CSV table of C-alpha atoms (C1' of nucleotides) in Angstrom, one decimal:
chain,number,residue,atom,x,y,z
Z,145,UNK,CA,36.3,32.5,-26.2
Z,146,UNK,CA,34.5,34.9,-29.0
Z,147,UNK,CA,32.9,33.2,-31.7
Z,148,UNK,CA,35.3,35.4,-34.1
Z,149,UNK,CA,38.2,33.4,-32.5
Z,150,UNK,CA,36.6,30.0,-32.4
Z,151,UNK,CA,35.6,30.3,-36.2
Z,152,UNK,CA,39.0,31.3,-37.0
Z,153,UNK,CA,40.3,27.9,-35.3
Z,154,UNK,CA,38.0,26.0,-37.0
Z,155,UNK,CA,38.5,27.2,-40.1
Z,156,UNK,CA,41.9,25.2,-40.4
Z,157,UNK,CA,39.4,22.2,-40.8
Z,158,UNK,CA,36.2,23.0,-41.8
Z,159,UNK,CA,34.6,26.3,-43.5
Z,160,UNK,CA,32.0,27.3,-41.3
Z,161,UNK,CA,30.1,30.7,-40.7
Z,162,UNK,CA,29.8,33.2,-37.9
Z,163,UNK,CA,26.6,31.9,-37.2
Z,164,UNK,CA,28.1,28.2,-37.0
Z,165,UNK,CA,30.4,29.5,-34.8
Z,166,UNK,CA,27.8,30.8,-32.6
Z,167,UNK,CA,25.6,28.1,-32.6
Z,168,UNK,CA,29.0,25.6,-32.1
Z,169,UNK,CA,29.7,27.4,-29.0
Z,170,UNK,CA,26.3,27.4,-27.0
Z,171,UNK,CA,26.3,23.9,-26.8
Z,172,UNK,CA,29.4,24.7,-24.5
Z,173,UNK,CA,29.6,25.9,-21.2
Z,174,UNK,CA,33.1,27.7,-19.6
Z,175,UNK,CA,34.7,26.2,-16.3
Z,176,UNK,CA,37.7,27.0,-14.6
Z,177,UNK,CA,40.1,25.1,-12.9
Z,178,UNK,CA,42.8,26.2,-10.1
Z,179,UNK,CA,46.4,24.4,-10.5
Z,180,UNK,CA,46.6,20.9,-9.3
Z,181,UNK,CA,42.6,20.8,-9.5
Z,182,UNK,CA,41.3,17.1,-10.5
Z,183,UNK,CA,38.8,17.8,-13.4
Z,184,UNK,CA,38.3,13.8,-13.8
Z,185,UNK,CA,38.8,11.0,-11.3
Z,186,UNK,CA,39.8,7.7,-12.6
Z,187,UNK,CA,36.9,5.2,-11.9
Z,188,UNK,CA,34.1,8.3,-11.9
Z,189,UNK,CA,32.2,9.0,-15.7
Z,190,UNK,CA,33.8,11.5,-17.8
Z,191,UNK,CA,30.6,13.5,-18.7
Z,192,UNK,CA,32.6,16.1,-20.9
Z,193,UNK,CA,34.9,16.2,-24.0
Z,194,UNK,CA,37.0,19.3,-23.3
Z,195,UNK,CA,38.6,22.0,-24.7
Z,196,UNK,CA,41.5,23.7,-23.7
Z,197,UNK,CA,40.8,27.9,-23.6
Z,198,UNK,CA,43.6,28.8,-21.2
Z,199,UNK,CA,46.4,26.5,-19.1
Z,200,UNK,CA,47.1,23.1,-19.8
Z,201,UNK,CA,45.0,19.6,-18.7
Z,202,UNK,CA,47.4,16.7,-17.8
Z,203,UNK,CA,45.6,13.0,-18.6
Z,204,UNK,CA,47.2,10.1,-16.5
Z,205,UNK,CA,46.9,6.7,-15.8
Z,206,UNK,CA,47.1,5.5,-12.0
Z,207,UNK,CA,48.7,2.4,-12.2
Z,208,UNK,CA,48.3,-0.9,-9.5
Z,209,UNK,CA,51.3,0.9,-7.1
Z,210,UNK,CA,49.9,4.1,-7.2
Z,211,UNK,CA,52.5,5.7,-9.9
Z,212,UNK,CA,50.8,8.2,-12.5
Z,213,UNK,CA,51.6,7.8,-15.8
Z,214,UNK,CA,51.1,10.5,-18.6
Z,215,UNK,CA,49.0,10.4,-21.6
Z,216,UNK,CA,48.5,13.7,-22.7
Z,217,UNK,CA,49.0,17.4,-22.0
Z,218,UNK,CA,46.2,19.2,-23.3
Z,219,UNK,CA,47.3,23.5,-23.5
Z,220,UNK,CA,45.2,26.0,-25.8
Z,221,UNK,CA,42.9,24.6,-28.4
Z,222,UNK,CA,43.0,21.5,-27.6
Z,223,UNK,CA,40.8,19.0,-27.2
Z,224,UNK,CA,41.1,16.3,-24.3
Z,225,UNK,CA,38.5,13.8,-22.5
Z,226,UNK,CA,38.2,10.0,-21.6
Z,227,UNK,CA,36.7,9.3,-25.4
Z,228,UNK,CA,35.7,5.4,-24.2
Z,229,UNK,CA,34.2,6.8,-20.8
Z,230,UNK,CA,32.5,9.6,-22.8
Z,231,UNK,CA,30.8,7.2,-25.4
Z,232,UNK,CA,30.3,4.3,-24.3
Z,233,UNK,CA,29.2,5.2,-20.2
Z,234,UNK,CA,31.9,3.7,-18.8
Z,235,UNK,CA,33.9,4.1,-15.8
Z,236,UNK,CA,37.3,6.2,-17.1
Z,237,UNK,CA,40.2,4.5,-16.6
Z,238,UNK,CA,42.2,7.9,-17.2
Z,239,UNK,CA,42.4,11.3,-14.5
Z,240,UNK,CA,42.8,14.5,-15.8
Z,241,UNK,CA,43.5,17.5,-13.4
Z,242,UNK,CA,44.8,21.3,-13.9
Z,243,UNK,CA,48.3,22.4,-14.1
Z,244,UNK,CA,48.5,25.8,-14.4
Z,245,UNK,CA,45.2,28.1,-13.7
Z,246,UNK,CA,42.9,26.9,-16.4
Z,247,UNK,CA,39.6,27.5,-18.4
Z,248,UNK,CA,38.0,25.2,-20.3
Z,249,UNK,CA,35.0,25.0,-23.0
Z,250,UNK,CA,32.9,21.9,-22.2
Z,251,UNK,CA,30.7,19.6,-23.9
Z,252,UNK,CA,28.5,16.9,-22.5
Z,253,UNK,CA,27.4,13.6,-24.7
Z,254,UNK,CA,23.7,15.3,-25.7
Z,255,UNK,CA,25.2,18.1,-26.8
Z,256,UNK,CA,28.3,16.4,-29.0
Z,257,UNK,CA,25.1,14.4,-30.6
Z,258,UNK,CA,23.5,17.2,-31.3
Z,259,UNK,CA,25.9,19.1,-32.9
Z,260,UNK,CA,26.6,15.8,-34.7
Z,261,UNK,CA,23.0,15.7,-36.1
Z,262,UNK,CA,22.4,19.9,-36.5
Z,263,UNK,CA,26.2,20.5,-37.6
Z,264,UNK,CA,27.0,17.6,-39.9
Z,265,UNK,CA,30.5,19.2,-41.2
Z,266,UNK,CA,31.7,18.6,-37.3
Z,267,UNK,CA,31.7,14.9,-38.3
Z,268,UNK,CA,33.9,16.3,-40.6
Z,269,UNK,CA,36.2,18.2,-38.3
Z,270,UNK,CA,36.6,16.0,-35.4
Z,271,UNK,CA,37.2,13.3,-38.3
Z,272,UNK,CA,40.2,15.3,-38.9
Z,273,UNK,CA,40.7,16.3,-35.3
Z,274,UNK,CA,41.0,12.7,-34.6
Z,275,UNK,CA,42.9,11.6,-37.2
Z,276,UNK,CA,45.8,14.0,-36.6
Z,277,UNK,CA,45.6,12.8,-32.8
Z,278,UNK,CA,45.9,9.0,-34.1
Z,279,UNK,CA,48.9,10.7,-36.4
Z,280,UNK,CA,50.9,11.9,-33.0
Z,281,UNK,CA,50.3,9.0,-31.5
Z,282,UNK,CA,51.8,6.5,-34.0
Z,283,UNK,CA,54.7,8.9,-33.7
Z,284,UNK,CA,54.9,8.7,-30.0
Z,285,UNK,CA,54.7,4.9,-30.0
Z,286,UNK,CA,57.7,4.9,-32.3
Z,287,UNK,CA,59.6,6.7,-30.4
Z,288,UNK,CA,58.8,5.0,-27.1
Z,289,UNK,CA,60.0,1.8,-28.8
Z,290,UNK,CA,62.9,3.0,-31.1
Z,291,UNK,CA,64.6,5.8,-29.4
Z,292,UNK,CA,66.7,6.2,-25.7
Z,293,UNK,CA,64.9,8.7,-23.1
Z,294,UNK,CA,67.3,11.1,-23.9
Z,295,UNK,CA,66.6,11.3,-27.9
Z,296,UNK,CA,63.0,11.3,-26.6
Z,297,UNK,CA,63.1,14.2,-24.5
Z,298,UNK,CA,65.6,16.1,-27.3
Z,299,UNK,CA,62.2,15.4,-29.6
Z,300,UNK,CA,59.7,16.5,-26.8
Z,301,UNK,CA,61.3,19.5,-26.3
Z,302,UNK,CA,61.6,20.4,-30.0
Z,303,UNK,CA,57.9,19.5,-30.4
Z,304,UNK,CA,56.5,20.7,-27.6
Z,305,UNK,CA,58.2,23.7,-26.6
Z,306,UNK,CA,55.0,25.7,-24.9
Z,307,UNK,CA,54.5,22.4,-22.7
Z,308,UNK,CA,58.0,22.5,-21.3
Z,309,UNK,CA,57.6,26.0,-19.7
Z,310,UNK,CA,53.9,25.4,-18.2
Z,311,UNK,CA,55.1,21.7,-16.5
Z,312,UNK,CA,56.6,20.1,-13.7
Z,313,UNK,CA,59.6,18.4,-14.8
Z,314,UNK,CA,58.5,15.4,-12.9
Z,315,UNK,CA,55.4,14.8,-15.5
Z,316,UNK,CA,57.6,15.3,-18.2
Z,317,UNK,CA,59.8,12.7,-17.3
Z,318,UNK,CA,56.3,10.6,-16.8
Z,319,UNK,CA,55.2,11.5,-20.2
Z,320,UNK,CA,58.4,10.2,-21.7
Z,321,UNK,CA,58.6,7.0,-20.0
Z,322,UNK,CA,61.2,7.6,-17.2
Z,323,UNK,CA,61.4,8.6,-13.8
Z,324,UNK,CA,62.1,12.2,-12.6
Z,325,UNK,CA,65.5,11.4,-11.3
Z,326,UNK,CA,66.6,9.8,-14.7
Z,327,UNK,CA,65.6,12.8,-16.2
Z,328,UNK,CA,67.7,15.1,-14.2
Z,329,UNK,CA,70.9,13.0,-15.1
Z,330,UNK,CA,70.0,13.6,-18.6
Z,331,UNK,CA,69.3,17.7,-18.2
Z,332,UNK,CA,72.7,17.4,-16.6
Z,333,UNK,CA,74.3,15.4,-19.1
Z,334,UNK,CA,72.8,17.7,-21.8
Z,335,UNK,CA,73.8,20.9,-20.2
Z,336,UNK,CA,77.6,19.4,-19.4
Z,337,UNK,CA,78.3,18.7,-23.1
Z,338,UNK,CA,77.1,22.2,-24.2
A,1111,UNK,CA,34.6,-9.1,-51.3
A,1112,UNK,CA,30.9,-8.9,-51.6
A,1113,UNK,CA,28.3,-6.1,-50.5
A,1114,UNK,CA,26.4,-7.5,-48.6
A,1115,UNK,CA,29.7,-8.5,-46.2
A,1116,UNK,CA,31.0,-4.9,-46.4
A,1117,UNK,CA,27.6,-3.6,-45.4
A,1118,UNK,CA,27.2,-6.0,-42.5
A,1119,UNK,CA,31.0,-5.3,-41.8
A,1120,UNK,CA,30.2,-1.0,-42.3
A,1121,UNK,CA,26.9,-1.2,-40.5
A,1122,UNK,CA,28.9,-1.3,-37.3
A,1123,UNK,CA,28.9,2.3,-37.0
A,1124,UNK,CA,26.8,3.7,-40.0
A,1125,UNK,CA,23.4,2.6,-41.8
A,1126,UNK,CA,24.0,2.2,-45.3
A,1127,UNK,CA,22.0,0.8,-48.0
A,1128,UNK,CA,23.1,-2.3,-50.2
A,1129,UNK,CA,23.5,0.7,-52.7
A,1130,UNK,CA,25.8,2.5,-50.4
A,1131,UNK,CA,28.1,-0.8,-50.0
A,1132,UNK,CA,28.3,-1.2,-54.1
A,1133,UNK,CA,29.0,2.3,-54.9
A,1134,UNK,CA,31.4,2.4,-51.7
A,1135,UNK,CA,33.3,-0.4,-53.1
A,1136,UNK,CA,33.8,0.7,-56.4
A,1137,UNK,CA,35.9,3.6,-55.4
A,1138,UNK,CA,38.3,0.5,-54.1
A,1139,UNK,CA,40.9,-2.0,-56.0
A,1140,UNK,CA,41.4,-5.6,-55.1
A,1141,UNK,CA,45.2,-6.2,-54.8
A,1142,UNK,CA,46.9,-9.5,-53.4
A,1143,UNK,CA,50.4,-9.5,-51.7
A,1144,UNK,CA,52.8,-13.0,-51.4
A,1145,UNK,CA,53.9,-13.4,-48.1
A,1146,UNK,CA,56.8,-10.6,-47.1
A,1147,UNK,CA,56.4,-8.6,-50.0
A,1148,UNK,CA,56.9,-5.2,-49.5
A,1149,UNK,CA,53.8,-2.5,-50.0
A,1150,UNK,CA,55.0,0.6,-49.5
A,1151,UNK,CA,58.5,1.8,-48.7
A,1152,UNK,CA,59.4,4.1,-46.5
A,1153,UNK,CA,60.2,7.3,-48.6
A,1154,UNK,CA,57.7,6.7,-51.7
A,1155,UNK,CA,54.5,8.4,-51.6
A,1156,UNK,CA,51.3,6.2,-49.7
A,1157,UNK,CA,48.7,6.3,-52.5
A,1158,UNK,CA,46.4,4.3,-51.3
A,1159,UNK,CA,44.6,4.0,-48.2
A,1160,UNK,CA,43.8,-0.2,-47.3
A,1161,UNK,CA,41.5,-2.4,-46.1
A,1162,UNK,CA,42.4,-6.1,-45.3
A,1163,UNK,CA,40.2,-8.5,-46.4
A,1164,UNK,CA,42.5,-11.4,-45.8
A,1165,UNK,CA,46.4,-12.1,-44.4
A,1166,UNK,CA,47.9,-9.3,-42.7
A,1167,UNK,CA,49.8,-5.7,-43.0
A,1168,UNK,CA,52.4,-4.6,-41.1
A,1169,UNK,CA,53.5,-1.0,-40.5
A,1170,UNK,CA,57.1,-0.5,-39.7
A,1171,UNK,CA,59.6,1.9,-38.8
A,1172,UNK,CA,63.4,1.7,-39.9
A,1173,UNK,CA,65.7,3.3,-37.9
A,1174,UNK,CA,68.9,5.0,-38.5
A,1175,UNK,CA,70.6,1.9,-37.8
A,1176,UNK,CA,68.3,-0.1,-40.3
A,1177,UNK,CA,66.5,-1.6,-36.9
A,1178,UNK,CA,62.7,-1.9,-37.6
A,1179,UNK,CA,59.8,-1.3,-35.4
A,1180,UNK,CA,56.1,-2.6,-35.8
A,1181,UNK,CA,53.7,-0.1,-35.6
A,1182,UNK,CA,50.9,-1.9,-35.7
A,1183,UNK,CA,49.2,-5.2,-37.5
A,1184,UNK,CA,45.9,-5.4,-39.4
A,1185,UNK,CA,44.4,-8.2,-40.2
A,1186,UNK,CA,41.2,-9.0,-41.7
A,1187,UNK,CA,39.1,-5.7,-41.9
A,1188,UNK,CA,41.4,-3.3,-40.5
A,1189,UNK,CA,42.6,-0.2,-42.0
A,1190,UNK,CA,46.3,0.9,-42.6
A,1191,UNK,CA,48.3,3.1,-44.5
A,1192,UNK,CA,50.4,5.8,-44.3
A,1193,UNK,CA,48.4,8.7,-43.4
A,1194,UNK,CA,50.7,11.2,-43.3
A,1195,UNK,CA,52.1,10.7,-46.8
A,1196,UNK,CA,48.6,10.1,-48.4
A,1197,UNK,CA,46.8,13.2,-46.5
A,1198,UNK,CA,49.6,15.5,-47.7
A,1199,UNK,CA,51.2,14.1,-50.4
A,1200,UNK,CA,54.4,13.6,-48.5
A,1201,UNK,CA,57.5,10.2,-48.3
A,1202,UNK,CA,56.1,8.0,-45.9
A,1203,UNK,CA,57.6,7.5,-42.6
A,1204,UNK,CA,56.7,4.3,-42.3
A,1205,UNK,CA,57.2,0.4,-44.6
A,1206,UNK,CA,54.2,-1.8,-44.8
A,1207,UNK,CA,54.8,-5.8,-45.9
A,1208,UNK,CA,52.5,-8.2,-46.0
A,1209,UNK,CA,52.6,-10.8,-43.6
A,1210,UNK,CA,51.3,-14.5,-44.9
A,1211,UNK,CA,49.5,-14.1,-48.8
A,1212,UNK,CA,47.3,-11.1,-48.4
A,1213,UNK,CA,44.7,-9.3,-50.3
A,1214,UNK,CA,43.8,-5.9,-50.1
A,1215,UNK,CA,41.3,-3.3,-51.0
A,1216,UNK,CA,42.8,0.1,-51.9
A,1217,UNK,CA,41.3,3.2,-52.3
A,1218,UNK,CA,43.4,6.3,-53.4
A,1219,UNK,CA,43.1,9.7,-52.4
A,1220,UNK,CA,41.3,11.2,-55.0
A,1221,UNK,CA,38.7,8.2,-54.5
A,1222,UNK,CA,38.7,8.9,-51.0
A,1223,UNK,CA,37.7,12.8,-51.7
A,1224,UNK,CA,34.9,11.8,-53.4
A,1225,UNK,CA,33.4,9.1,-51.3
A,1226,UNK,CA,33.5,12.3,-48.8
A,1227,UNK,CA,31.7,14.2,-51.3
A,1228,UNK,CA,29.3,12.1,-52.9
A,1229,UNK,CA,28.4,9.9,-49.4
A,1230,UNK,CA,29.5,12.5,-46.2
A,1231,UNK,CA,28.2,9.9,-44.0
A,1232,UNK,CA,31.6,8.0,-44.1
A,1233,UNK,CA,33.2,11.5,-42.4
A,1234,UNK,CA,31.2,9.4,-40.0
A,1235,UNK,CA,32.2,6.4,-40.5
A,1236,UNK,CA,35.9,7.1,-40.8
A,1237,UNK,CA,35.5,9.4,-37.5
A,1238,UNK,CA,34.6,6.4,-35.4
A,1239,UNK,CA,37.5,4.5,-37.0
A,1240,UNK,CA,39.7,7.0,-36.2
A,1241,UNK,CA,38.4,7.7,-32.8
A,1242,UNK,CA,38.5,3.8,-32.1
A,1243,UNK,CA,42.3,4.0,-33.5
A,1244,UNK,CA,42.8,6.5,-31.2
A,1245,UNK,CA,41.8,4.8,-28.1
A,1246,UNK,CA,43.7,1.9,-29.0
A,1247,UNK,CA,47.2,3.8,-29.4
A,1248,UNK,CA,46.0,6.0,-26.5
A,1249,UNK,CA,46.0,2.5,-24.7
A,1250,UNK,CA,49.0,0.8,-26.0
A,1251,UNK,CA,51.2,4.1,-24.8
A,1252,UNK,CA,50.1,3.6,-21.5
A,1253,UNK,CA,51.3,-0.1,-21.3
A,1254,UNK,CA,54.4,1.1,-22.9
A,1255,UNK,CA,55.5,3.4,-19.9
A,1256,UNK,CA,53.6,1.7,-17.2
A,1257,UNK,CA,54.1,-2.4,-17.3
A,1258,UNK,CA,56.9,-4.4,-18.0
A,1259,UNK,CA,58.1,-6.3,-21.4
A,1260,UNK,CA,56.4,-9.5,-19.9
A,1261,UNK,CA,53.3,-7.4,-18.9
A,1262,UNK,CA,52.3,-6.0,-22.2
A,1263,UNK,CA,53.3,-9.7,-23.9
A,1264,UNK,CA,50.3,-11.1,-21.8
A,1265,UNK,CA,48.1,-8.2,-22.3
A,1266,UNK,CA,48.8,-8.8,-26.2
A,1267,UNK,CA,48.0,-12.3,-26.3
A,1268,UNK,CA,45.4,-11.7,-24.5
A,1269,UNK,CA,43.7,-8.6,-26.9
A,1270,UNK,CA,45.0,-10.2,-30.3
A,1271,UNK,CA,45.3,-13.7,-30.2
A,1272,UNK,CA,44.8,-14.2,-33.8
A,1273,UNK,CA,47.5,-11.8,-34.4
A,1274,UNK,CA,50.1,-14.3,-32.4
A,1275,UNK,CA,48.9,-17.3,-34.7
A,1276,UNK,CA,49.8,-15.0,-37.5
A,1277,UNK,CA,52.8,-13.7,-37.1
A,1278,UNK,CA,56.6,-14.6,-36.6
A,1279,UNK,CA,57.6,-13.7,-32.5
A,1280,UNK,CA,60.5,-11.3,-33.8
A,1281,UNK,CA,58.3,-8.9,-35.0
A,1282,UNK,CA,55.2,-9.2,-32.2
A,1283,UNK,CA,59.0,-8.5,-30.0
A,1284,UNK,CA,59.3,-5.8,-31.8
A,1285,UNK,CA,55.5,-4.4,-31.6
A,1286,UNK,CA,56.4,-4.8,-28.0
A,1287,UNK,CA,59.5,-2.7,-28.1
A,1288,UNK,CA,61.7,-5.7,-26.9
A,1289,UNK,CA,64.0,-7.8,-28.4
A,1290,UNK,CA,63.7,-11.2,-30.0
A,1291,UNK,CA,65.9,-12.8,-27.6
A,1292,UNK,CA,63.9,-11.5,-24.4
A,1293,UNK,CA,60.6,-12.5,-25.9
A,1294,UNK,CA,62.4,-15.7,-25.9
A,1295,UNK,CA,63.3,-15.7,-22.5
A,1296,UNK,CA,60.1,-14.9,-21.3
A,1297,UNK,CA,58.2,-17.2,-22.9
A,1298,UNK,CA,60.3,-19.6,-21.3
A,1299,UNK,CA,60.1,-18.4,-18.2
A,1300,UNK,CA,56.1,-18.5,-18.4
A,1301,UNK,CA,55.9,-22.3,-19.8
A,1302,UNK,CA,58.1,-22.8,-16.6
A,1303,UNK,CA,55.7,-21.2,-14.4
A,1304,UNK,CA,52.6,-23.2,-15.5
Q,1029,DA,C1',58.0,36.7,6.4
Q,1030,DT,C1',57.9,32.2,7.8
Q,1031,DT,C1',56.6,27.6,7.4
Q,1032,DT,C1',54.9,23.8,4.8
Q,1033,DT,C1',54.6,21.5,0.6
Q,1034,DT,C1',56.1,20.4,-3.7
Q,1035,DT,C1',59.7,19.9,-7.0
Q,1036,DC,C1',64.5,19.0,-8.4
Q,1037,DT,C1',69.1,17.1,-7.9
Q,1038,DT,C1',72.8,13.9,-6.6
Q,1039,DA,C1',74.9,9.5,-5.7
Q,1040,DA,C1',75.2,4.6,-4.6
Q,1041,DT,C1',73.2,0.3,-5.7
Q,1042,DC,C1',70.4,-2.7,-8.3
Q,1043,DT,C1',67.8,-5.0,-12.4
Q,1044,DA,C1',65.1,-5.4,-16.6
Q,1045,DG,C1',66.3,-5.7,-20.8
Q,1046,DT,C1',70.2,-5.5,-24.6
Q,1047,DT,C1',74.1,-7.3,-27.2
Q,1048,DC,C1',76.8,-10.7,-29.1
Q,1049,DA,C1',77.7,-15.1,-30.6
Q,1050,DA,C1',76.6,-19.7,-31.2
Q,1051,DT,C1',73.3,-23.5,-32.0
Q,1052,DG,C1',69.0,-25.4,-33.3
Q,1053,DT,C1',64.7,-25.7,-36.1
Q,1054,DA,C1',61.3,-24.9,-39.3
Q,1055,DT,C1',59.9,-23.6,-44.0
Q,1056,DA,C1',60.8,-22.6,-48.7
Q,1057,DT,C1',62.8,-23.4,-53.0
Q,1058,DA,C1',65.7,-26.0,-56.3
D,918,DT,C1',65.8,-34.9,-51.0
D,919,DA,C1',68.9,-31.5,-50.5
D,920,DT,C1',70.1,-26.8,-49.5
D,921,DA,C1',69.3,-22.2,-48.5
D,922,DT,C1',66.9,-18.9,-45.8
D,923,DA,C1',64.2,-17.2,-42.3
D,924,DC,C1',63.0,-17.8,-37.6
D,925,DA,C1',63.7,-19.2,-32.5
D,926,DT,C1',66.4,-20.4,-28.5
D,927,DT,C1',70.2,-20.2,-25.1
D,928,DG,C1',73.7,-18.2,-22.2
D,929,DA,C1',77.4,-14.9,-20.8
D,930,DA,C1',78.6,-10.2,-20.4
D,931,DC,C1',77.0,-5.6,-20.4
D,932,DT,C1',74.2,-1.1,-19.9
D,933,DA,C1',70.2,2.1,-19.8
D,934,DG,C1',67.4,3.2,-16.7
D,935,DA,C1',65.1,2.2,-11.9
D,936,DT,C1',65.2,2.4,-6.9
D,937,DT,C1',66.3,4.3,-2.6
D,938,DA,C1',67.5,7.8,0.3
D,939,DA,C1',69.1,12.2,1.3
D,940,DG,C1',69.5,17.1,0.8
D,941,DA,C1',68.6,21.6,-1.9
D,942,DA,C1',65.7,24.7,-4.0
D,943,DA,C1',61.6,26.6,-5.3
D,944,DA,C1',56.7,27.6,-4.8
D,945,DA,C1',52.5,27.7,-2.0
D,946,DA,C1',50.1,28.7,1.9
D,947,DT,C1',49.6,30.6,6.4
DNA sequence: ATTTTTTCTTAATCTAGTTCAATGTATATA
DNA sequence: TATATACATTGAACTAGATTAAGAAAAAAT
């Protein structure tokens, strides 16, 4: 990504220069990922918080029988990591892999506290960043708890559009809360009553 | 409550002064709440952003059949607040009540803009809070879609059980996304089990 | 181009959790 | 101390969504 382009995305939150820009980005280095690819392994260290340039990072939770549950889809701009695992040293309780081709901009822990200490207004934006995550989030729990898997999906797709061409139904369904199967009864019913 | 606390408290994450901690709380307002009165309503504007220094906030969501669901509890020294509605000056989504006689600190937007200003270490400080938030409701997702109701009952007792002490089962049901009635039944299923 | 692998659909059966309605029990307030 | 109000329990009938298993279609890989 060109600095131009990065300073013009992070300009929504903070106002930084072309030099900023610049000296943002070579504390980054670019990797790529084939479809499927696991960037992450649940159990290893996450050593990077990353940054979506191209494609899409799925984040799941492997649970006791083996079924993966969705988190997040991660597509251009951004960001996606285990945040405890990153921190804190720990194991990551979360996988992330590919879907799609994809290229990334990574960070490792040094680097995010240095551009901490150098860069003090990225306290600033990743306040933000995070902040409007935690925002999503409380919306997503509420609708976990308050609507059926069909208004759910009706929401997804009106919030998410992008992500609905680039994934496997299948993690969709996941993402929502149901299995694949239930979710092709409700694609039917919706596509019936058209 | 006195500087010294809140610096102790704040020196969790950032190192501030006793100065810091007096001119931080002056930006606030102490405000006490009777047991179930109502703090903000869903549809007003969120003008203040709180901190719990004692009793207990919670966060709902009405539904379109008046249904509510808990998004989250805070007890002492926990944040809550619209944030939405007081970011962008938009109806909140959500209703906050206090639960048991509560007192609050409140600090309003403008306040807030100018702690940023005049202290930019609390873009820190808020930036962990945030990121923390995150990784909660990043957490509480996942035991949404992956375990069952009795699951994420234990897991709750388990990671707030001064929460349980404080507050009536029909809404830590609803926290839960279940109803009443099935908390019920599966409390009586565990005190059977032991 | 063909084969293998992954993804999607359909249908029958099953179950975790809901709904409804009644009863019981605390806890406030008069 | 009585009376209202909020909260918790129980059980019977019901339903949204899961499970299982099979086949169809699409996408990767050879």
């Amino acid at each position: 990504m060109s600095p131009e382009e990065i300073q013009k995305n992070l300009r929504r939150y903070i106002n930084i220069s072309l030099e900023e820009a610049e000296q943002f980005l070579s504390l980054f280095e670019t990797v790529r990922y084939k479809n499927r690819k696991v960037v992450v392994e649940s159990g290893d260290y996450c050593r990077y918080f990353f940054l979506v340039e191209e494609g899409c990072l799925m984040t799941y939770y492997t649970d006791g029988n083996g079924f993966e549950h969705v988190l997040q889809f991660a597509t251009h701009m951004w960001w996606s990591g285990d945040l405890p695992s990153l921190m804190n040293n720990v194991p990551s309780a979360y996988s992330i892999k590919a879907i799609g081709d994809t290229s990334l901009l990574q960070i490792s822990k040094p680097n995010l506290d240095r551009l901490y200490r150098e860069l003090p207004k990225f306290e600033r934006y990743y306040r933000i960043i995070f902040q409007n995550a935690l925002v999503a989030h409380q919306r997503r729990i509420i609708q976990n708890i308050a609507y059926t898997a069909e208004e759910r999906y009706l929401q997804f797709r009106e919030a998410y559009p992008q992500v609905e061409l680039l994934v496997p139904q299948k993690y969709i369904a996941s993402y929502l809360g149901i299995t694949p199967e239930f979710l092709s009864k409700i694609r039917r019913r919706l596509s019936n009553r058209k």
